[in-house]
């Protein structure tokens, strides 16, 4: 059973002198540090020390081996210091008995130097390389206060508070104890082992969480009211002073099937103002000490009834934590700050638990008084369980303490009552089907008799497309069947749909259940119409988006054109699409110094043998060339010049030996030029660049060598002044009042020289322009939109297009919102 972790009775050191290497890590904050003169919550910069342990002399090991472990107790602050027995004493303090468990044969030991804590609240723990220490090894600590050392106390080895095995987070983790809060003058730890020597790189990790005036003035983020399972008041990470630069990676999400109760095994005598510092200390220890991505718990609850946000990622989201090894992806974990082995949990803490459990389980439509079979278990557990209920070799723990564990039935009852009207376990009978067939049936178990409604929506439309209604009892259950048709009676066209199930008691005062939404898909057939959403070409980043574009535009080409995807390389990518079209190649993007994994995989999939690199070695390094060769590319040609203008000229010559018609864009303002790339590629016309001062020599030379007779220039006088325009052969300016209007003006121009029945829609905002880089290989006109609207000039062009048959969106929904995509698609369907 874990022991409480605050100051303990003091003994004289068993090892009078020891040495240890000290590593100090100062955690850098991305925001201002909390300081004096302000009670506003700000990031607080914890101070982290990693202290190496040194081997203990054999006489000290022998003395320590005789000492008896103490029985677990609840933390109630420091006990009265005892008189100092001799080193290696076997006597236990008055009122305590030796630990009943048989002690292992101790053969070696290691001890830390005495670390001063100077009466400040510190969080300490011992860590080691994964697998180097086990349950048979004894890890102990003690503190000194007013010149007197306390008894050595066992530290709980925390293999069960951990990331799920096999995950990326687990691969970077260190083994370790739970974090312990101390407030004495000094702290020291030791490790006693059955082995001939203690494993190397075992260390004491000390966190000073620092202090902030805001610690005593925390103001909670008020809960948002809902009909059932209302969100409780939750103090955010910002309010406990989380330094967000400390956490690593990005949050990962699972599925909540249960809520697990923990305790941190700290002292119960902490004050209200100490809580933020305690959480900061646990956070820094979990990240810097254990090597985890973030604090392990999803939530923490103090004895005053305050609930605190734990792991980053959204309090209403199923964020995967590191608290119940092997099962984190299936549940959320909330830890009571303190030790509840024998101490009765305060009513305020239990009430906070009940509210949190009710709300989080309501969001997942889980019955707070139900049972569930978790993946990896052979028997069901309660949906509100204690950490000890997680069966398996990983989780060998008494957490959350006997006294708190005994309150779990009460928490289940109270949480279920707070959930109110609910339907549990909703699921769809299918998630995809072919056009012209019936849709799925949604089933769920209601908590009481109720009426329900199933609404069908497209992510690209605001209006509800179909509604199914009915009623249910606890006996009949909910069976909401959608026939796959719209309200008009027509079959729902191919695409994704959101099915939302809502329910109400329907008599007296209406009580609404928490809604549930799932996304399904109608699969198209050879004769099905277009859907409410246009096709979308997107990836996880600009490189993956280019891969998706290449797969769609030219899926089997074994020649690739490679341009820089860096912001500084955009001019090179701008002129690359005509080269790709002329050489029957796929256009891909690369990072300057290495091929992204998605691009390498695509080159391998294509079995590409030829690569055309656009830009010098400053844009795409020779390392990339080496990588291409290693992927089987045997022919590599580089098109480059002394600058972007020279590179464009070199590419122009690669497009064709002569070109009476040339497209011209600014080499300084990318937005107008990028919409040229599609028409230029389709017409096999090269793109040359100018600046606001004139026509660079390399551009002028290329115009002459190509025999250019006519030019089409994208952009207004703000990007290509009239004086520059006059230097070009027979120029035609295509421009609008802004980049959006310029894109529609260019689409209008294109209608006179090429088909525009199929167009691209892409973000015209600076942050989204990178997705347009690879769109030119489609050879279509490109219309700019913003992330949240279709500008008036573009909307006018769409609505007035007489021959528009297809639209494709470049980039994900974070760049071009689904409703914006839907507005574009309306013009196709009209």
Short mmCIF file of C-alpha atoms in Angstrom, two decimals, residues 576-780:
data_model
loop_
_atom_site.label_atom_id
_atom_site.label_comp_id
_atom_site.label_asym_id
_atom_site.label_seq_id
_atom_site.Cartn_x
_atom_site.Cartn_y
_atom_site.Cartn_z
CA UNK A 576 6.88 24.24 -61.47
CA UNK A 577 3.39 23.13 -62.53
CA UNK A 578 3.88 23.80 -66.29
CA UNK A 579 7.10 21.76 -66.17
CA UNK A 580 5.28 18.84 -64.50
CA UNK A 581 2.49 18.97 -67.09
CA UNK A 582 4.92 19.21 -70.01
CA UNK A 583 6.96 16.23 -68.77
CA UNK A 584 3.97 14.11 -67.72
CA UNK A 585 5.28 14.24 -64.17
CA UNK A 586 3.85 14.43 -60.68
CA UNK A 587 4.57 17.63 -58.75
CA UNK A 588 5.75 17.03 -55.19
CA UNK A 589 7.12 19.30 -52.46
CA UNK A 590 10.08 18.69 -50.20
CA UNK A 591 11.68 20.23 -47.15
CA UNK A 592 14.97 21.98 -47.98
CA UNK A 593 17.29 19.48 -46.32
CA UNK A 594 15.43 16.17 -46.42
CA UNK A 595 12.52 14.37 -48.05
CA UNK A 596 9.47 14.21 -45.76
CA UNK A 597 8.34 10.67 -45.01
CA UNK A 598 5.12 11.06 -46.98
CA UNK A 599 7.06 12.18 -50.06
CA UNK A 600 9.61 9.37 -49.79
CA UNK A 601 6.78 6.85 -49.54
CA UNK A 602 5.09 8.31 -52.62
CA UNK A 603 8.27 8.22 -54.69
CA UNK A 604 8.73 4.58 -53.67
CA UNK A 605 5.11 3.74 -54.50
CA UNK A 606 5.50 5.23 -57.97
CA UNK A 607 8.82 3.46 -58.55
CA UNK A 608 10.00 6.81 -59.83
CA UNK A 609 13.16 6.75 -61.94
CA UNK A 610 13.43 10.42 -62.96
CA UNK A 611 13.39 13.54 -60.79
CA UNK A 612 13.42 17.16 -61.93
CA UNK A 613 14.51 19.42 -59.06
CA UNK A 614 13.46 23.08 -59.17
CA UNK A 615 15.80 25.43 -57.29
CA UNK A 616 19.43 25.54 -56.27
CA UNK A 617 21.07 23.70 -53.41
CA UNK A 618 20.08 26.52 -51.09
CA UNK A 619 16.44 25.68 -51.79
CA UNK A 620 16.79 21.87 -52.04
CA UNK A 621 20.06 20.51 -50.70
CA UNK A 622 22.30 17.87 -52.23
CA UNK A 623 21.22 15.61 -49.36
CA UNK A 624 17.82 15.36 -51.01
CA UNK A 625 19.52 14.24 -54.23
CA UNK A 626 21.27 11.48 -52.31
CA UNK A 627 17.98 10.40 -50.78
CA UNK A 628 16.38 10.28 -54.23
CA UNK A 629 19.15 8.00 -55.48
CA UNK A 630 18.68 5.74 -52.48
CA UNK A 631 14.99 5.47 -53.41
CA UNK A 632 15.85 4.20 -56.88
CA UNK A 633 15.80 7.45 -58.87
CA UNK A 634 18.47 7.10 -61.56
CA UNK A 635 18.11 10.38 -63.48
CA UNK A 636 18.17 13.72 -61.65
CA UNK A 637 18.09 17.11 -63.39
CA UNK A 638 18.23 20.40 -61.50
CA UNK A 639 16.71 23.62 -62.86
CA UNK A 640 18.14 26.62 -61.05
CA UNK A 641 19.46 30.14 -61.40
CA UNK A 642 21.23 32.68 -59.26
CA UNK A 643 17.88 33.77 -57.79
CA UNK A 644 14.15 33.07 -58.14
CA UNK A 645 14.01 34.94 -61.44
CA UNK A 646 16.88 32.91 -62.87
CA UNK A 647 15.31 29.68 -61.63
CA UNK A 648 12.00 30.58 -63.30
CA UNK A 649 13.88 31.27 -66.54
CA UNK A 650 15.62 27.89 -66.35
CA UNK A 651 12.31 26.12 -65.76
CA UNK A 652 10.72 28.02 -68.66
CA UNK A 653 13.31 26.60 -71.02
CA UNK A 654 12.55 23.15 -69.64
CA UNK A 655 8.86 23.59 -70.47
CA UNK A 656 9.63 24.19 -74.16
CA UNK A 657 12.27 25.46 -76.56
CA UNK A 658 9.94 28.20 -77.79
CA UNK A 659 6.82 29.82 -76.43
CA UNK A 660 5.08 32.74 -78.11
CA UNK A 661 2.74 32.98 -75.10
CA UNK A 662 4.15 33.34 -71.57
CA UNK A 663 2.50 33.89 -68.21
CA UNK A 664 4.07 36.50 -65.94
CA UNK A 665 3.73 36.95 -62.18
CA UNK A 666 5.36 38.94 -59.43
CA UNK A 667 8.29 37.25 -57.79
CA UNK A 668 7.54 39.18 -54.61
CA UNK A 669 3.78 38.71 -54.15
CA UNK A 670 2.86 35.03 -54.39
CA UNK A 671 -0.94 35.04 -54.13
CA UNK A 672 -1.68 36.47 -57.58
CA UNK A 673 0.96 34.34 -59.26
CA UNK A 674 -0.18 31.05 -57.76
CA UNK A 675 -3.56 31.19 -59.51
CA UNK A 676 -1.64 31.35 -62.81
CA UNK A 677 -0.08 27.92 -62.32
CA UNK A 678 -3.16 25.85 -63.25
CA UNK A 679 -3.99 27.59 -66.56
CA UNK A 680 -0.28 27.85 -67.39
CA UNK A 681 0.12 24.10 -66.87
CA UNK A 682 -2.95 23.27 -68.96
CA UNK A 683 -1.80 25.54 -71.79
CA UNK A 684 1.83 24.37 -71.48
CA UNK A 685 2.93 27.97 -71.05
CA UNK A 686 5.91 28.79 -68.86
CA UNK A 687 5.70 31.28 -66.00
CA UNK A 688 8.33 34.00 -65.68
CA UNK A 689 8.76 36.38 -62.77
CA UNK A 690 9.21 40.15 -62.49
CA UNK A 691 9.51 42.50 -59.55
CA UNK A 692 8.11 45.94 -58.76
CA UNK A 693 11.20 47.67 -60.15
CA UNK A 694 11.36 46.12 -63.57
CA UNK A 695 12.04 43.00 -65.63
CA UNK A 696 15.15 41.19 -64.31
CA UNK A 697 17.85 40.40 -66.84
CA UNK A 698 17.29 36.65 -66.59
CA UNK A 699 13.59 37.13 -67.32
CA UNK A 700 14.27 39.46 -70.27
CA UNK A 701 16.76 36.98 -71.73
CA UNK A 702 14.29 34.10 -71.40
CA UNK A 703 11.55 36.13 -73.12
CA UNK A 704 13.88 36.69 -76.04
CA UNK A 705 15.13 33.12 -76.25
CA UNK A 706 11.61 31.73 -76.09
CA UNK A 707 10.49 34.01 -78.89
CA UNK A 708 7.71 35.38 -76.74
CA UNK A 709 5.12 37.49 -78.55
CA UNK A 710 2.39 37.82 -75.93
CA UNK A 711 2.28 37.84 -72.12
CA UNK A 712 -0.51 37.48 -69.62
CA UNK A 713 0.27 39.20 -66.34
CA UNK A 714 -1.47 38.34 -63.06
CA UNK A 715 -2.07 41.09 -60.52
CA UNK A 716 -2.78 44.77 -60.31
CA UNK A 717 -0.49 47.76 -60.33
CA UNK A 718 0.35 47.19 -56.66
CA UNK A 719 2.33 44.06 -57.57
CA UNK A 720 3.24 44.71 -61.22
CA UNK A 721 3.40 48.48 -61.85
CA UNK A 722 2.44 49.86 -65.26
CA UNK A 723 6.07 50.77 -65.90
CA UNK A 724 7.04 47.13 -65.53
CA UNK A 725 4.09 45.99 -67.61
CA UNK A 726 5.23 48.24 -70.46
CA UNK A 727 8.52 46.31 -70.67
CA UNK A 728 6.77 43.04 -71.53
CA UNK A 729 5.75 41.81 -75.00
CA UNK A 730 2.06 42.60 -75.78
CA UNK A 731 0.97 42.37 -72.15
CA UNK A 732 -2.57 41.59 -70.97
CA UNK A 733 -3.17 42.38 -67.32
CA UNK A 734 -5.62 40.16 -65.45
CA UNK A 735 -6.44 41.63 -62.06
CA UNK A 736 -9.08 42.44 -59.51
CA UNK A 737 -9.41 44.68 -56.50
CA UNK A 738 -7.82 42.00 -54.30
CA UNK A 739 -6.41 38.49 -54.60
CA UNK A 740 -9.89 36.94 -54.50
CA UNK A 741 -11.15 39.16 -57.28
CA UNK A 742 -7.96 38.47 -59.23
CA UNK A 743 -8.57 34.72 -58.98
CA UNK A 744 -12.10 35.10 -60.42
CA UNK A 745 -10.82 37.49 -63.10
CA UNK A 746 -8.22 34.93 -64.14
CA UNK A 747 -10.91 32.20 -64.24
CA UNK A 748 -12.92 34.45 -66.56
CA UNK A 749 -9.85 34.96 -68.78
CA UNK A 750 -9.19 31.21 -68.80
CA UNK A 751 -12.71 30.50 -70.07
CA UNK A 752 -11.67 32.02 -73.38
CA UNK A 753 -8.67 29.73 -73.90
CA UNK A 754 -9.38 26.47 -72.04
CA UNK A 755 -12.21 24.49 -70.44
CA UNK A 756 -13.29 25.79 -67.03
CA UNK A 757 -16.03 23.29 -66.33
CA UNK A 758 -13.86 21.96 -63.50
CA UNK A 759 -12.25 24.37 -60.99
CA UNK A 760 -10.23 24.29 -57.81
CA UNK A 761 -11.13 26.16 -54.64
CA UNK A 762 -8.23 27.01 -52.33
CA UNK A 763 -7.46 29.29 -49.43
CA UNK A 764 -6.35 32.76 -50.44
CA UNK A 765 -5.24 33.53 -46.90
CA UNK A 766 -1.48 33.72 -46.38
CA UNK A 767 -1.41 30.69 -44.06
CA UNK A 768 -3.29 28.56 -46.59
CA UNK A 769 -1.42 29.47 -49.77
CA UNK A 770 0.95 26.51 -49.37
CA UNK A 771 -1.86 24.13 -50.37
CA UNK A 772 -2.19 25.98 -53.69
CA UNK A 773 1.47 25.30 -54.51
CA UNK A 774 0.77 21.76 -55.67
CA UNK A 775 -2.67 22.46 -57.15
CA UNK A 776 -1.31 23.76 -60.45
CA UNK A 777 -0.65 20.22 -61.71
CA UNK A 778 -4.40 19.72 -62.11
CA UNK A 779 -4.36 22.29 -64.93
CA UNK A 780 -7.51 24.01 -63.69
#
